[in-house]
Amino acid sequence: RGGTVPPGTAVPGGPGGSGSMTCSDKIAKWSAVGLQGALLSRWAGPLHLATVTVGRKFSRPHLERALCCRLQDFTPGRHPELGRIAGGRYCVRHVGAMCTAIKFDTGAIDTSAGGRNCVR
């Protein structure tokens, strides 16, 4: 459905033998190593997420597990490539989880007005 991969699904070439990452995989990685790319990490420290807002189907335990808590048993020695990411400055961070009653998937963003107006 729309290019989404259910958690735990093995995709050829991604994590665990596959090359695809789910949205929560990417956010968990960003919360540990930062949002900055390789170029910016040469001059600045990691830029970390402070909060994530979910528009519907909000479950705090599931969100915490998906975005940070599954990294609790992370061992840097098993992942030498992380030494090259963000200068080796990474750690498990708990991201603030918020919910909104607005269903983000029912509207569109009007970019001609500066990207701040929701068109329904």
mmCIF file of C-alpha atoms in Angstrom:
data_model
loop_
_atom_site.group_PDB
_atom_site.id
_atom_site.type_symbol
_atom_site.label_atom_id
_atom_site.label_comp_id
_atom_site.label_asym_id
_atom_site.label_seq_id
_atom_site.Cartn_x
_atom_site.Cartn_y
_atom_site.Cartn_z
ATOM 1 C CA ARG A 1 0.000 0.000 0.000
ATOM 2 C CA GLY A 2 1.680 3.204 -1.125
ATOM 3 C CA GLY A 3 5.230 1.873 -0.723
ATOM 4 C CA THR A 4 4.905 1.157 2.999
ATOM 5 C CA VAL A 5 6.622 -1.882 4.458
ATOM 6 C CA PRO A 6 5.047 -3.450 7.555
ATOM 7 C CA PRO A 7 7.448 -3.649 10.542
ATOM 8 C CA GLY A 8 9.264 -6.972 10.678
ATOM 9 C CA THR A 9 8.894 -7.606 6.952
ATOM 10 C CA ALA A 10 12.073 -8.774 5.241
ATOM 11 C CA VAL A 11 12.672 -6.839 2.043
ATOM 12 C CA PRO A 12 15.541 -7.896 -0.257
ATOM 13 C CA GLY A 13 18.460 -5.477 0.184
ATOM 14 C CA GLY A 14 17.248 -3.773 3.429
ATOM 15 C CA PRO A 15 18.078 -4.053 7.162
ATOM 16 C CA GLY A 16 18.668 -7.635 8.157
ATOM 17 C CA GLY A 17 19.404 -8.470 4.543
ATOM 18 C CA SER A 18 17.184 -5.885 2.903
ATOM 19 C CA GLY A 19 17.820 -2.342 1.546
ATOM 20 C CA SER A 20 14.556 -0.731 2.588
ATOM 21 C CA MET A 21 13.866 1.060 5.845
ATOM 22 C CA THR A 22 10.418 1.735 7.254
ATOM 23 C CA CYS A 23 9.503 5.258 8.355
ATOM 24 C CA SER A 24 9.989 4.252 11.994
ATOM 25 C CA ASP A 25 13.414 2.743 11.128
ATOM 26 C CA LYS A 26 14.487 6.090 9.689
ATOM 27 C CA ILE A 27 13.155 8.131 12.618
ATOM 28 C CA ALA A 28 14.798 5.759 15.135
ATOM 29 C CA LYS A 29 18.104 6.139 13.276
ATOM 30 C CA TRP A 30 17.748 9.933 13.154
ATOM 31 C CA SER A 31 16.949 10.068 16.883
ATOM 32 C CA ALA A 32 20.185 8.181 17.618
ATOM 33 C CA VAL A 33 22.646 9.754 15.149
ATOM 34 C CA GLY A 34 20.937 13.075 14.375
ATOM 35 C CA LEU A 35 19.180 14.649 11.405
ATOM 36 C CA GLN A 36 22.246 16.277 9.858
ATOM 37 C CA GLY A 37 23.796 14.810 6.762
ATOM 38 C CA ALA A 38 27.421 13.879 6.264
ATOM 39 C CA LEU A 39 28.359 17.338 4.978
ATOM 40 C CA LEU A 40 26.872 19.297 7.903
ATOM 41 C CA SER A 41 28.293 16.845 10.460
ATOM 42 C CA ARG A 42 31.795 18.058 9.519
ATOM 43 C CA TRP A 43 31.084 21.458 11.113
ATOM 44 C CA ALA A 44 28.169 20.960 13.501
ATOM 45 C CA GLY A 45 27.203 18.478 16.156
ATOM 46 C CA PRO A 46 24.193 16.193 15.824
ATOM 47 C CA LEU A 47 20.750 17.787 15.378
ATOM 48 C CA HIS A 48 18.300 15.647 17.340
ATOM 49 C CA LEU A 49 14.522 15.368 17.213
ATOM 50 C CA ALA A 50 12.771 16.737 20.288
ATOM 51 C CA THR A 51 9.186 15.702 19.488
ATOM 52 C CA VAL A 52 7.121 13.727 17.000
ATOM 53 C CA THR A 53 3.441 14.507 16.390
ATOM 54 C CA VAL A 54 1.091 11.745 15.236
ATOM 55 C CA GLY A 55 -2.208 12.606 13.560
ATOM 56 C CA ARG A 56 -4.152 9.407 14.220
ATOM 57 C CA LYS A 57 -3.854 5.839 15.453
ATOM 58 C CA PHE A 58 -1.762 7.153 18.354
ATOM 59 C CA SER A 59 -0.441 4.578 20.806
ATOM 60 C CA ARG A 60 2.274 5.871 23.124
ATOM 61 C CA PRO A 61 3.789 2.414 23.873
ATOM 62 C CA HIS A 62 3.960 1.519 20.169
ATOM 63 C CA LEU A 63 5.411 4.914 19.237
ATOM 64 C CA GLU A 64 8.062 4.769 21.975
ATOM 65 C CA ARG A 65 9.078 1.253 20.939
ATOM 66 C CA ALA A 66 9.202 2.187 17.249
ATOM 67 C CA LEU A 67 11.169 5.421 17.618
ATOM 68 C CA CYS A 68 13.653 4.803 20.401
ATOM 69 C CA CYS A 69 13.138 1.977 22.884
ATOM 70 C CA ARG A 70 13.933 -0.788 20.403
ATOM 71 C CA LEU A 71 17.462 0.649 20.349
ATOM 72 C CA GLN A 72 17.974 0.076 24.105
ATOM 73 C CA ASP A 73 20.139 -3.029 23.525
ATOM 74 C CA PHE A 74 22.131 -1.344 20.772
ATOM 75 C CA THR A 75 25.831 -2.232 20.857
ATOM 76 C CA PRO A 76 28.059 0.149 18.847
ATOM 77 C CA GLY A 77 30.753 -2.517 18.441
ATOM 78 C CA ARG A 78 28.428 -4.579 16.248
ATOM 79 C CA HIS A 79 27.922 -1.597 13.918
ATOM 80 C CA PRO A 80 31.350 -0.155 12.978
ATOM 81 C CA GLU A 81 29.770 1.986 10.234
ATOM 82 C CA LEU A 82 28.271 4.207 12.959
ATOM 83 C CA GLY A 83 31.762 5.416 13.811
ATOM 84 C CA ARG A 84 31.675 7.298 10.521
ATOM 85 C CA ILE A 85 28.192 8.764 11.111
ATOM 86 C CA ALA A 86 28.066 12.038 13.044
ATOM 87 C CA GLY A 87 31.678 11.599 14.102
ATOM 88 C CA GLY A 88 30.690 8.614 16.235
ATOM 89 C CA ARG A 89 28.429 10.785 18.457
ATOM 90 C CA TYR A 90 25.265 8.785 18.836
ATOM 91 C CA CYS A 91 23.065 7.543 21.648
ATOM 92 C CA VAL A 92 19.521 6.395 22.329
ATOM 93 C CA ARG A 93 17.244 9.398 22.842
ATOM 94 C CA HIS A 94 13.641 9.423 23.929
ATOM 95 C CA VAL A 95 11.597 11.601 21.584
ATOM 96 C CA GLY A 96 8.570 13.444 22.987
ATOM 97 C CA ALA A 97 5.383 11.872 21.596
ATOM 98 C CA MET A 98 2.385 14.095 20.918
ATOM 99 C CA CYS A 99 -0.991 13.503 19.299
ATOM 100 C CA THR A 100 -3.318 15.789 17.370
ATOM 101 C CA ALA A 101 -6.962 15.397 16.379
ATOM 102 C CA ILE A 102 -6.139 16.632 12.874
ATOM 103 C CA LYS A 103 -5.990 13.802 10.355
ATOM 104 C CA PHE A 104 -2.941 14.707 8.280
ATOM 105 C CA ASP A 105 -3.921 12.353 5.459
ATOM 106 C CA THR A 106 -7.262 14.059 4.713
ATOM 107 C CA GLY A 107 -5.900 17.368 3.437
ATOM 108 C CA ALA A 108 -3.294 18.786 1.119
ATOM 109 C CA ILE A 109 -0.727 21.506 1.641
ATOM 110 C CA ASP A 110 -1.150 24.630 -0.474
ATOM 111 C CA THR A 111 2.496 25.451 -1.237
ATOM 112 C CA SER A 112 1.614 28.582 -3.201
ATOM 113 C CA ALA A 113 0.701 30.263 0.109
ATOM 114 C CA GLY A 114 4.025 29.532 1.799
ATOM 115 C CA GLY A 115 3.151 25.944 2.740
ATOM 116 C CA ARG A 116 1.212 26.807 5.885
ATOM 117 C CA ASN A 117 -2.383 26.556 4.718
ATOM 118 C CA CYS A 118 -4.193 23.228 4.721
ATOM 119 C CA VAL A 119 -6.665 22.730 1.879
ATOM 120 C CA ARG A 120 -9.482 20.268 2.528
#
